[in-house]
Coordinates of C-alpha atoms in Angstrom, one line a residue:
Chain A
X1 CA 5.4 3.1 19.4
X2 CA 2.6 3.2 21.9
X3 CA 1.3 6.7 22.5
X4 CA -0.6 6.8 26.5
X5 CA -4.2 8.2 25.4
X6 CA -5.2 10.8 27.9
X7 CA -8.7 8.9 27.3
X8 CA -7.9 5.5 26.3
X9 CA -4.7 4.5 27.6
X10 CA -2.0 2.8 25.8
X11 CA -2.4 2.6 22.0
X12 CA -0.4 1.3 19.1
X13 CA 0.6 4.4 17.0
X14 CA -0.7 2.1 14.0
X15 CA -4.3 3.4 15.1
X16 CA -3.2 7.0 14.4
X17 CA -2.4 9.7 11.6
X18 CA 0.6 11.8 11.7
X19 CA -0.1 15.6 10.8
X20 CA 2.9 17.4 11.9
X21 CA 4.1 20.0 14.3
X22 CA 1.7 21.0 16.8
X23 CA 2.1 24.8 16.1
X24 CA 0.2 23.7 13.5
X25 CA -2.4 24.3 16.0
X26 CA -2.0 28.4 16.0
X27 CA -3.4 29.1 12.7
X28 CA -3.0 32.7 11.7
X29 CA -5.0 35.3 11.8
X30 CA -6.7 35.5 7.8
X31 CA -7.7 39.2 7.9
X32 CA -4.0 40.2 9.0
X33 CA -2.2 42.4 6.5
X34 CA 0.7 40.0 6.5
X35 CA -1.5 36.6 6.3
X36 CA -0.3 35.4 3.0
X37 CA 3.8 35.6 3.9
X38 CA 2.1 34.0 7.3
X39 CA 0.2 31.1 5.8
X40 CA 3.1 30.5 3.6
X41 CA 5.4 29.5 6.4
X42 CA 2.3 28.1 8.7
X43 CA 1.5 26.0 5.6
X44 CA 5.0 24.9 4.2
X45 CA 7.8 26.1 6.4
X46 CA 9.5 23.8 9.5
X47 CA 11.0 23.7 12.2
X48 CA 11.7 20.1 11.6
X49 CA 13.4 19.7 15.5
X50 CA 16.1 17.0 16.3
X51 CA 14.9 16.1 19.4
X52 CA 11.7 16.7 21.5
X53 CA 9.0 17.6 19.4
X54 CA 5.3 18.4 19.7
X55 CA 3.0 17.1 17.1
X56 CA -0.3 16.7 16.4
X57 CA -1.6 12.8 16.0
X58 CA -5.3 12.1 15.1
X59 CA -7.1 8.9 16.6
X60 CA -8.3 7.5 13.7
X61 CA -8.7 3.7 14.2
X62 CA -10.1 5.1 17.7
X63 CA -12.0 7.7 19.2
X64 CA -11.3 10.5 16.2
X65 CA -9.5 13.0 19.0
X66 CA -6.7 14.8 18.4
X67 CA -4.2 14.6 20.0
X68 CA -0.6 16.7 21.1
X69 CA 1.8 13.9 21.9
X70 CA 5.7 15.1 22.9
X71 CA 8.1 12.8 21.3
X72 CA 11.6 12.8 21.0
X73 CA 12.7 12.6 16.9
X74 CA 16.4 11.0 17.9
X75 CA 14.8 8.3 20.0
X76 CA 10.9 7.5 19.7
X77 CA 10.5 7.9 23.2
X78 CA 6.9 10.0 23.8
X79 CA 7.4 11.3 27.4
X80 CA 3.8 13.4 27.7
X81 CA 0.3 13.2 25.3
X82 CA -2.4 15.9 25.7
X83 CA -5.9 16.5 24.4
X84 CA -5.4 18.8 21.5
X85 CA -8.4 20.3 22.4
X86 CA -7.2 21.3 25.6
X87 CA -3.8 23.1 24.6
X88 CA -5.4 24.6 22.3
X89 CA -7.9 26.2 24.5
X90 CA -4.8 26.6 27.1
X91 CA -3.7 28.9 24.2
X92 CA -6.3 31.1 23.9
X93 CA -8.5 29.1 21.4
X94 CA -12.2 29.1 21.7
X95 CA -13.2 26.1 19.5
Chain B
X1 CA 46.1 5.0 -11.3
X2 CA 43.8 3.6 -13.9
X3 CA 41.7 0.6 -13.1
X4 CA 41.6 -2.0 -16.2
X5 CA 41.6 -5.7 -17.0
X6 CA 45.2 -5.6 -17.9
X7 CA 45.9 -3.9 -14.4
X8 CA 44.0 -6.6 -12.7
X9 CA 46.2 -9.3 -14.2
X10 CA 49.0 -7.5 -13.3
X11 CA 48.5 -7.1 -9.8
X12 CA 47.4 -10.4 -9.9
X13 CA 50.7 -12.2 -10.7
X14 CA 52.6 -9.7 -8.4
X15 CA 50.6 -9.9 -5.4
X16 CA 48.3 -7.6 -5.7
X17 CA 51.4 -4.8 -4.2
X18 CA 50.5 -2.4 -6.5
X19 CA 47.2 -1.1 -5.0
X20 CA 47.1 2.0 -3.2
X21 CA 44.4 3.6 -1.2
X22 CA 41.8 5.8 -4.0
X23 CA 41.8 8.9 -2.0
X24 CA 44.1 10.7 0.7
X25 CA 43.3 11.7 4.1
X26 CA 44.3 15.5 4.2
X27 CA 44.2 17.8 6.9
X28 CA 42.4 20.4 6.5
X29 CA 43.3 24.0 4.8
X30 CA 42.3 27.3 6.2
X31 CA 40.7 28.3 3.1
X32 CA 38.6 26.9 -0.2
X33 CA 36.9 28.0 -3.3
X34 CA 34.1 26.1 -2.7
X35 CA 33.1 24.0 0.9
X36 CA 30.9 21.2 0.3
X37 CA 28.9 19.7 3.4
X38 CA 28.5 16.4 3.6
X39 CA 30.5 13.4 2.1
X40 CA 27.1 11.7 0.5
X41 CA 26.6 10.3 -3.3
X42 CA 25.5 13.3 -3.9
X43 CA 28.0 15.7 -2.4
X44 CA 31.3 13.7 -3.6
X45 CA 29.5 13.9 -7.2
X46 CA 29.0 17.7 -6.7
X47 CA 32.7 17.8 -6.1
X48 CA 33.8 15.6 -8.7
X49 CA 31.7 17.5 -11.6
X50 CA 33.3 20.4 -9.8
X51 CA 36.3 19.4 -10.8
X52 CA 35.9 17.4 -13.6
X53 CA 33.3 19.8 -15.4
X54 CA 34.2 23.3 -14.6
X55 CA 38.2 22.4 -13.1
X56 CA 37.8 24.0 -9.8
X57 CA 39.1 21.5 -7.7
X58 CA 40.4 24.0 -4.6
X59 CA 37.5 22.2 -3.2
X60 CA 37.1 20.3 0.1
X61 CA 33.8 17.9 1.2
X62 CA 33.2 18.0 4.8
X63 CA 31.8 14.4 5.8
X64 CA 30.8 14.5 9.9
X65 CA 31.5 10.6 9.9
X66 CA 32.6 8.6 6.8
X67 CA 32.0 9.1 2.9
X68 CA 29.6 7.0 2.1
X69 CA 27.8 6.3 5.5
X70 CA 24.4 7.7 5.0
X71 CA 21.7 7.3 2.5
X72 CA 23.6 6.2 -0.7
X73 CA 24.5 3.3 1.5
X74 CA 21.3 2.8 2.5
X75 CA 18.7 3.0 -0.5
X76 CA 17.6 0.4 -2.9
X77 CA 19.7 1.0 -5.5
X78 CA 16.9 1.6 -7.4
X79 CA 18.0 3.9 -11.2
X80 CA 14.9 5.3 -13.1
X81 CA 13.7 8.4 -14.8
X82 CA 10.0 7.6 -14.8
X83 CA 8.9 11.1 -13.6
X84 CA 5.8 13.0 -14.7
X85 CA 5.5 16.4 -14.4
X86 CA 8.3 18.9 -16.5
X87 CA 9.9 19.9 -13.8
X88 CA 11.0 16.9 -12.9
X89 CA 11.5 14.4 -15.6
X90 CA 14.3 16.1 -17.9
X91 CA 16.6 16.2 -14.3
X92 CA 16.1 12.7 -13.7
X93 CA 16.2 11.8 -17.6
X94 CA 19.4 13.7 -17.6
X95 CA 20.9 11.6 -14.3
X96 CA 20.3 8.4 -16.1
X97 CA 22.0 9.3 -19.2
X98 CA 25.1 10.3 -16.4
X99 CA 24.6 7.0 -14.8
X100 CA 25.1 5.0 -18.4
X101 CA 28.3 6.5 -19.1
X102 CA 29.4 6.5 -15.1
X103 CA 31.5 3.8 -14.9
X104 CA 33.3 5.0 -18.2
X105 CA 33.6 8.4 -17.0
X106 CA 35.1 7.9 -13.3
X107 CA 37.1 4.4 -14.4
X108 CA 35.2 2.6 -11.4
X109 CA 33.0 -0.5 -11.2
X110 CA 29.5 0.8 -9.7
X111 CA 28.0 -2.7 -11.3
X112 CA 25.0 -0.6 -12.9
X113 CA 23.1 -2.9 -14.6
X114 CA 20.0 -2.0 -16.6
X115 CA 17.9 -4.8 -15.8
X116 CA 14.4 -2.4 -15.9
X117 CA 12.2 -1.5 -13.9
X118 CA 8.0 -2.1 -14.2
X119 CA 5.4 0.0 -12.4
X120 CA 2.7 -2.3 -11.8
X121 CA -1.1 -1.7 -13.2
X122 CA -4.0 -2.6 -11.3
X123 CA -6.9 -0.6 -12.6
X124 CA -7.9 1.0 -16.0
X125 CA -7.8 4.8 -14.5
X126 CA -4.2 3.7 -13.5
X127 CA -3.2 2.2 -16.7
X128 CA -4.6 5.4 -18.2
X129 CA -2.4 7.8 -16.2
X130 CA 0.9 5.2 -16.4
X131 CA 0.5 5.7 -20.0
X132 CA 0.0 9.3 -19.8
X133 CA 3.2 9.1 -18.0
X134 CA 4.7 7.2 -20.4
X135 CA 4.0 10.0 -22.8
X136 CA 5.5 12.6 -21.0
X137 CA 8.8 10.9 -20.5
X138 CA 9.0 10.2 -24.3
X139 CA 8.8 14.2 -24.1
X140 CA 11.9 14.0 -22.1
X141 CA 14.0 11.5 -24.5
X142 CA 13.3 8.5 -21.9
X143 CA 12.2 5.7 -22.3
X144 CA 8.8 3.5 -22.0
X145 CA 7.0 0.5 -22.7
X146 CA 3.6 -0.3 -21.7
X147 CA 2.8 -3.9 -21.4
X148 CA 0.0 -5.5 -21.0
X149 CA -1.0 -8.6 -19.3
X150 CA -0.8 -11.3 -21.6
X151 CA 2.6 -9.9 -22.4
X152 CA 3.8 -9.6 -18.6
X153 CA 2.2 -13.2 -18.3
X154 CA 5.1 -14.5 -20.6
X155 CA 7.9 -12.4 -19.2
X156 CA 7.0 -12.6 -15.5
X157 CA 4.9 -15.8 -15.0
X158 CA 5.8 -15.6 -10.8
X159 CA 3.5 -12.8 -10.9
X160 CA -0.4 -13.3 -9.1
X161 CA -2.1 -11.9 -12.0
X162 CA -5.8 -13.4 -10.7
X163 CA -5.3 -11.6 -6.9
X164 CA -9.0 -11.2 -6.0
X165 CA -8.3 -7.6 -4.7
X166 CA -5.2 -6.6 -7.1
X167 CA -5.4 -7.9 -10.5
X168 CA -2.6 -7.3 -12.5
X169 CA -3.4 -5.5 -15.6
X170 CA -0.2 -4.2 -17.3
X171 CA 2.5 -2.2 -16.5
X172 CA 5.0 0.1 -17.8
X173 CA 8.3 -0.8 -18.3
X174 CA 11.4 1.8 -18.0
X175 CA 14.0 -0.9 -19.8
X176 CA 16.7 1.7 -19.1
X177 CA 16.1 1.5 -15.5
X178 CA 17.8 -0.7 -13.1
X179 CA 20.0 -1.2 -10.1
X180 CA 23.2 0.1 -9.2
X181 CA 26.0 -1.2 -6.4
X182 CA 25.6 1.8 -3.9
X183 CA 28.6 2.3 -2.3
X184 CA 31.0 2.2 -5.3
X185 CA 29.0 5.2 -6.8
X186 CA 30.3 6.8 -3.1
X187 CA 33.9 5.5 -3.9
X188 CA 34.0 6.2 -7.3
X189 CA 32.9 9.6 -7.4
X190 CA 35.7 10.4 -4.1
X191 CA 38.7 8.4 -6.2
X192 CA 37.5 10.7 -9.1
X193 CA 37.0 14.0 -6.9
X194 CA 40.4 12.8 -4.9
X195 CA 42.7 12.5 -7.6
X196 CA 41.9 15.9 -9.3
X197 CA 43.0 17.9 -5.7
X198 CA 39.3 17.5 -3.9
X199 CA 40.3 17.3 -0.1
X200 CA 38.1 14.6 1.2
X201 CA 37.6 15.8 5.3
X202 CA 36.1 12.9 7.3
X203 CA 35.2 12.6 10.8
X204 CA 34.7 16.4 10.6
X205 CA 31.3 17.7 11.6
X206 CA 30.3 21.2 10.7
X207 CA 29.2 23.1 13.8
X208 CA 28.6 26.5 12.2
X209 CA 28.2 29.2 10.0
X210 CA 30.3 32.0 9.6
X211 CA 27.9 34.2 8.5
X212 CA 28.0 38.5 8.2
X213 CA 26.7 40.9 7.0
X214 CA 24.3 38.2 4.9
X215 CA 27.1 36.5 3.5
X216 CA 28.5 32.9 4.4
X217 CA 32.2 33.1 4.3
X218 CA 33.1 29.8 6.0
X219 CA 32.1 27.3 8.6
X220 CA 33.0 26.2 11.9
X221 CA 33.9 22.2 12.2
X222 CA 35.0 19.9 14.9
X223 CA 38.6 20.4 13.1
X224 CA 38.5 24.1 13.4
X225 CA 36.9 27.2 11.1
X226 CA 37.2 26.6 7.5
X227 CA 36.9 29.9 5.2
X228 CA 35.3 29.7 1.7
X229 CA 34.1 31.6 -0.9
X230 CA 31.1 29.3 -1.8
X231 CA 29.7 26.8 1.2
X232 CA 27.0 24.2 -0.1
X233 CA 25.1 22.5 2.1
X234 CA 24.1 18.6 0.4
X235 CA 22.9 16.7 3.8
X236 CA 19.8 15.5 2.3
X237 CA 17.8 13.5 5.8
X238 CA 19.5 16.0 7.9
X239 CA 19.4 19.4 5.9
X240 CA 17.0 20.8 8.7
X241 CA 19.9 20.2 11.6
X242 CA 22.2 21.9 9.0
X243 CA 20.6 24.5 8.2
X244 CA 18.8 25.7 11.5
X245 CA 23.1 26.2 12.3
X246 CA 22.9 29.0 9.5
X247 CA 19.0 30.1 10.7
X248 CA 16.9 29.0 7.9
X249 CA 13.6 26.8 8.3
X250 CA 13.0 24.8 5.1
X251 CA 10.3 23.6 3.7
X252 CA 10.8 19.8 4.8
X253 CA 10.5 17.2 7.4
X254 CA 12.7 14.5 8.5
X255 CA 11.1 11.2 8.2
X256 CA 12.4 7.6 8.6
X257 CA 12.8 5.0 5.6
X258 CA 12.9 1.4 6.0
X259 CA 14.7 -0.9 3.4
X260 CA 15.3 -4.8 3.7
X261 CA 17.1 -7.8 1.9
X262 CA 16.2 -11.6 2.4
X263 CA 18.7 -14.7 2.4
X264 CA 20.4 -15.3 -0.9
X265 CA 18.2 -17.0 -3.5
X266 CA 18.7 -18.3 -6.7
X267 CA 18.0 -15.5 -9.8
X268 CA 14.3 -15.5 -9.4
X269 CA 13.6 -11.5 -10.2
X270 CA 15.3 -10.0 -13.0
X271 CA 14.6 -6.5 -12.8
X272 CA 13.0 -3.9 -10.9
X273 CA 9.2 -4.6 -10.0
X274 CA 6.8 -2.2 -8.2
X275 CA 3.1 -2.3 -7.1
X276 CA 1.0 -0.3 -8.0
X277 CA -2.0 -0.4 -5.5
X278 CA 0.3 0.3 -2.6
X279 CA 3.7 0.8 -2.0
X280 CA 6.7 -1.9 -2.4
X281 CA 9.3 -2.2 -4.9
X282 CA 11.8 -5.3 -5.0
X283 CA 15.0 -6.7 -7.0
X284 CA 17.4 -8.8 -6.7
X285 CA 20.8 -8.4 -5.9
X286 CA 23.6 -10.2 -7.4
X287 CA 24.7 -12.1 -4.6
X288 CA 20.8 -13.2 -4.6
X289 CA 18.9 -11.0 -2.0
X290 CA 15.5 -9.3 -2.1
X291 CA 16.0 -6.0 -1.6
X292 CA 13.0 -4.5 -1.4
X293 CA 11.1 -1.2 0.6
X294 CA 8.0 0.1 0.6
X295 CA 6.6 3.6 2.6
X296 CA 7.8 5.5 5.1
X297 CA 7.1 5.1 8.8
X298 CA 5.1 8.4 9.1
X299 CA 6.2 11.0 11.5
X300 CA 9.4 12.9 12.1
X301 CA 12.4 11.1 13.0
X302 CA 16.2 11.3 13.2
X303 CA 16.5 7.4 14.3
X304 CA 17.4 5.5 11.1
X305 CA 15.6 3.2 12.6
X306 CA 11.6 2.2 12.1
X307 CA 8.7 0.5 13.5
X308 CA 7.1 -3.1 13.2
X309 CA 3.7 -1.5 11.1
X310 CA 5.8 -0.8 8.1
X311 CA 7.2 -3.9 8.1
X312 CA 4.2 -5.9 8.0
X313 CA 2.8 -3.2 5.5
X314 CA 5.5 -3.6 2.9
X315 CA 5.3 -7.4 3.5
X316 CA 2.1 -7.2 2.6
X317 CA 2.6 -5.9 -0.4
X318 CA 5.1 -8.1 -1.4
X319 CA 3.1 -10.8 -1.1
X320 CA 0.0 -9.2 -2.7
X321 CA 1.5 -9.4 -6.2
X322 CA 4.6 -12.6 -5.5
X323 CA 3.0 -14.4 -3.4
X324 CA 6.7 -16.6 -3.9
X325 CA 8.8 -14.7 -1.6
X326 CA 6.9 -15.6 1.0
X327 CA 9.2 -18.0 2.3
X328 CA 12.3 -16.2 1.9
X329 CA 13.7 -15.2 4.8
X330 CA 14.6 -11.7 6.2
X331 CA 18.2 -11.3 6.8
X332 CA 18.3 -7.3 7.6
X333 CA 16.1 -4.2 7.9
X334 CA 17.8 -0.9 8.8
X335 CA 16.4 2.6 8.0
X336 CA 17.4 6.0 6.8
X337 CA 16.7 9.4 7.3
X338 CA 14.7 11.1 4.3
X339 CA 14.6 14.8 3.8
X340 CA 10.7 15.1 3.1
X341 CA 9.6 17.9 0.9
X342 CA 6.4 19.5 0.9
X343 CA 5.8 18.5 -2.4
X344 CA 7.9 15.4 -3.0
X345 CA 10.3 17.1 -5.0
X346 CA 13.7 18.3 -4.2
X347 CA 15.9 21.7 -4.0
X348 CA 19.2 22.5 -6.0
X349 CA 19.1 26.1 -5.4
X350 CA 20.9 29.4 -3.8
X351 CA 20.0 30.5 -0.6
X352 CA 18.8 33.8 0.6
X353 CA 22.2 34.4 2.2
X354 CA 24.8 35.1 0.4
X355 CA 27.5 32.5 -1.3
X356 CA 25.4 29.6 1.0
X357 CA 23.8 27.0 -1.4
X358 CA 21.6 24.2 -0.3
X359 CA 20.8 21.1 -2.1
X360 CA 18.4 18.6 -0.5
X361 CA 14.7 17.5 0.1
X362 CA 15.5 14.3 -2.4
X363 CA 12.3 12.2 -0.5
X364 CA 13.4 9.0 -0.7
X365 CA 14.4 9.5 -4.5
X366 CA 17.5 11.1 -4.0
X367 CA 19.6 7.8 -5.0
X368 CA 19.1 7.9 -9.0
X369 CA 19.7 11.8 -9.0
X370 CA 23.1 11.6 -7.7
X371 CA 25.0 12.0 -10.6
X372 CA 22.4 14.7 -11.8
X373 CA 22.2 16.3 -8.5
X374 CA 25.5 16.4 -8.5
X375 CA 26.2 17.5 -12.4
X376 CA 23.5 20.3 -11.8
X377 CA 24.9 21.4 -8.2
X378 CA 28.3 21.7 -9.8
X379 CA 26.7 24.0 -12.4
X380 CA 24.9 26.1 -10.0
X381 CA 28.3 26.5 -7.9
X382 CA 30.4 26.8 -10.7
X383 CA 28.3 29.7 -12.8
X384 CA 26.0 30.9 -10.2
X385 CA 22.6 30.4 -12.5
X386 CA 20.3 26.9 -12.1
X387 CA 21.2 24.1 -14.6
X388 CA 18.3 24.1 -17.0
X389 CA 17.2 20.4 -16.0
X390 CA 17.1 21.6 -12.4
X391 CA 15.6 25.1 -13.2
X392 CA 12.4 24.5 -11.1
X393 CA 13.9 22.8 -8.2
X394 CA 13.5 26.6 -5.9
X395 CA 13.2 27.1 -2.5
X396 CA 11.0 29.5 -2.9
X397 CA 8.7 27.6 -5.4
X398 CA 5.8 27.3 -2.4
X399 CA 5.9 31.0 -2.4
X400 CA 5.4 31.7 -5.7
X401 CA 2.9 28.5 -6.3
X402 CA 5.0 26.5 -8.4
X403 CA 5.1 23.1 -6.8
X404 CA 6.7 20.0 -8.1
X405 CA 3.5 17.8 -7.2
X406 CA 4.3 14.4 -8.3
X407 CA 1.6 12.8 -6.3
X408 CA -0.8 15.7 -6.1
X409 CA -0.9 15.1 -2.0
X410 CA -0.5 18.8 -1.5
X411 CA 1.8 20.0 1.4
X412 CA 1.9 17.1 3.6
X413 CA 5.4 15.4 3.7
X414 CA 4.2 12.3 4.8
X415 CA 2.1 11.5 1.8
X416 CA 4.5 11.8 -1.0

């Protein structure tokens, strides 16, 4: 697979690090009174899609960015990579 | 009809008319005790112990394309119970001791051969925790044998005991361990399941659940809505399609598996060897391929199919302790779709709706435990409480912070 750095261009996914889904990204709230049932599924429950998924691949072998790269599961085929950083902020994060 | 030398010779000097096809092809009924989904190794044993153990046999396994097709026809054949942690190791001890009387019990030739299987040592901290392990399946009633060098130098001189980078320093042996034909374990298990009244459903893909009021009373199919009492869900690879039709998230991730055989070579391996500083594991079948695999690719996937940096990966490691098969040849490569847990350990458990029962999450370990996935599914469907061997294998274990950590990775699929 060759996932199209927004930086970097075209890069063998060999340089990378699979974490996961990218809602991996919205990180609940600690002080909430339901945080524990929440980090239970934000930390061990999936969605595990057939089909287009978001997930979040680190740049290891590369520029250490993070990156959210949209990937179809039944095919390989990555049809959009974003700066984490940016849809993140794009979702309200500050950091 | 009973399999046996005497029947072989029999067919054999009347032209082999006897021979009838080992299970039917029913339609359908409206209604069954118990629905199973999916026509795996392990579903087709949860029908036959079904049957066999606790004689309910008004019992039909729904199989989307043909028995057999998925994972038990893709693994490695690999048979072990060389587990750590207690909540694993009496389950798998317990699906070895099935798979030696197998062949006996279902009157079919699966060609399981005990040829053992060695876990490689590299280091003193590992030889220290392989012999820990070795302890705690002794715990279990298993087997294990810790060799060391100069011993392994006499039994397995192909071996490159003097790699700068990964000496060999021991290993521990399972002697019980070994390899297994794959499909005939599919076969077998149907003929069995088949002849006690099991409908086996192929080409029949489950589209939905019937679910009210919190209780599963049936499925949709392809071949119309089937009605049960009990539906099990045992699609290990694609439990997270299965079960998103019924609205549960599970803890696990589909990930691709890679597996590949060389050319036919002389008998040059003669059990089950894996290394121990990185991941491959090799034997040799009888017809005289390497079958051998290593890691999984690394991110979700539904392909059954991989990429080139697992190939070179498991090639590498190979050739980092046989440096011999280097010139063998690679005749296939295909993959499968593993149900990754977030522990590495699998499920055999109810589910929080009501007479729906899911088994999966197997990693890509789930070939051994078929007859003990099965035997324990059977239980759990047949008297509604866990087997004791499978006790621990919970859905809700994350919850309650019981994980089954072989690895101690923590709850990153892609690392176990």
């Amino acid at each position: 697979m060759i996932i199209n750095h927004p930086l970097l261009g075209p890069r063998d996914a060999a340089e990378f690090i699979y974490l996961g889904d990218a809602t991996l990204i919205d990180r609940p709230d600690p002080t909430a009174a339901d945080a524990a049932e929440a980090f239970h599924e934000y930390g061990y429950i999936r969605d595990n899609i057939a089909g287009k998924m978001q997930e979040l691949w680190y740049h290891e072998q590369g520029d250490r960015s993070w990156l959210v790269v949209t990937r179809d599961t039944l095919t390989h085929e990555i049809t959009d990579v974003e700066m984490a950083r940016d849809v993140a902020r794009s979702r309200g994060r500050s950091t | 009809m009973r399999y046996s030398a005497l029947r072989i010779l029999k067919e054999g000097l009347t032209g082999n008319k006897g021979w009838k096809p080992v299970w039917r092809e029913p339609e359908p009924k409206p209604e069954y005790d118990v629905i199973i989904i999916g026509g795996g190794g392990h579903g087709l044993a949860t029908a036959y112990y079904l049957a066999k153990e606790h004689g309910i046999t008004n019992v039909a396994v729904l199989e989307k394309g043909w028995i057999g097709g998925g994972n038990v026809g893709r693994n490695t054949t690999i048979i072990r119970s060389n587990y750590l942690l207690p909540g694993n190791e009496p389950f798998y001890e317990l699906s070895l001791k099935l798979w030696e009387g197998l062949e006996q019990d279902f009157n079919y030739n699966a060609m399981i051969s005990q040829r053992s299987i060695l876990n490689l040592v590299h280091t003193d901290a590992q030889r220290d925790a392989f012999v820990r392990r070795g302890n705690a399946m002794f715990l279990a009633g298993a087997d294990a044998e810790y060799a060391d060098a100069k011993q392994l130098r006499e039994e397995l001189p192909f071996l490159d005991f003097d790699n700068a980078r990964f000496p060999i320093k021991g290993g521990l042996f399972q002697r019980r361990g070994g390899t297994v034909r794959h499909d005939a374990v599919a076969w077998g298990f149907a003929r069995g399941a088949d002849s006690r009244g099991v409908d086996i459903i192929q080409n029949c893909e489950v589209t939905g659940f019937d679910i009210k009021d919190g209780v599963c009373r049936g499925v949709e199919t392809t071949r119309g809505a089937i009605r049960a009492r009990k539906v099990a869900m045992c699609v290990s690879g694609s439990s997270g399609r299965v079960a998103a039709q019924a609205g549960m998230r599970l803890p696990i991730e589909s990930h691709v598996l890679q597996a590949f055989v060389t050319e036919g070579l002389k008998p040059v391996i003669p059990g089950v060897i894996t290394f121990g500083a990185g991941h491959f594991y090799v034997s040799q079948s009888d017809k005289g391929g390497l079958v051998f695999g290593g890691d999984i690719d690394g991110y979700n996937s539904y392909a059954q199919r991989g990429n080139l940096p697992v190939v070179e990966d498991v090639a590498e490691g190979g050739m980092a302790i046989m440096p011999m098969i280097g010139r063998a040849r690679l005749l296939r490569s295909w993959g499968g779709i593993m149900d990754m847990s977030m522990d590495g350990s699998p499920f055999i458990d109810r589910t929080h709706i009501g007479g729906l029962y899911f088994n999966g999450g197997w990693c890509y370990g789930g070939f051994k435990a078929t007859p003990g996935s099965g035997w324990c599914y059977a239980h759990l469907l047949a008297k509604d409480a866990p087997h004791p061997a499978a006790s621990e294998m919970r859905l809700d274990r994350f919850r309650r912070g019981h994980m089954i950590d072989e690895k101690g990775q923590g709850n990153q699929p892609n690392l176990h």
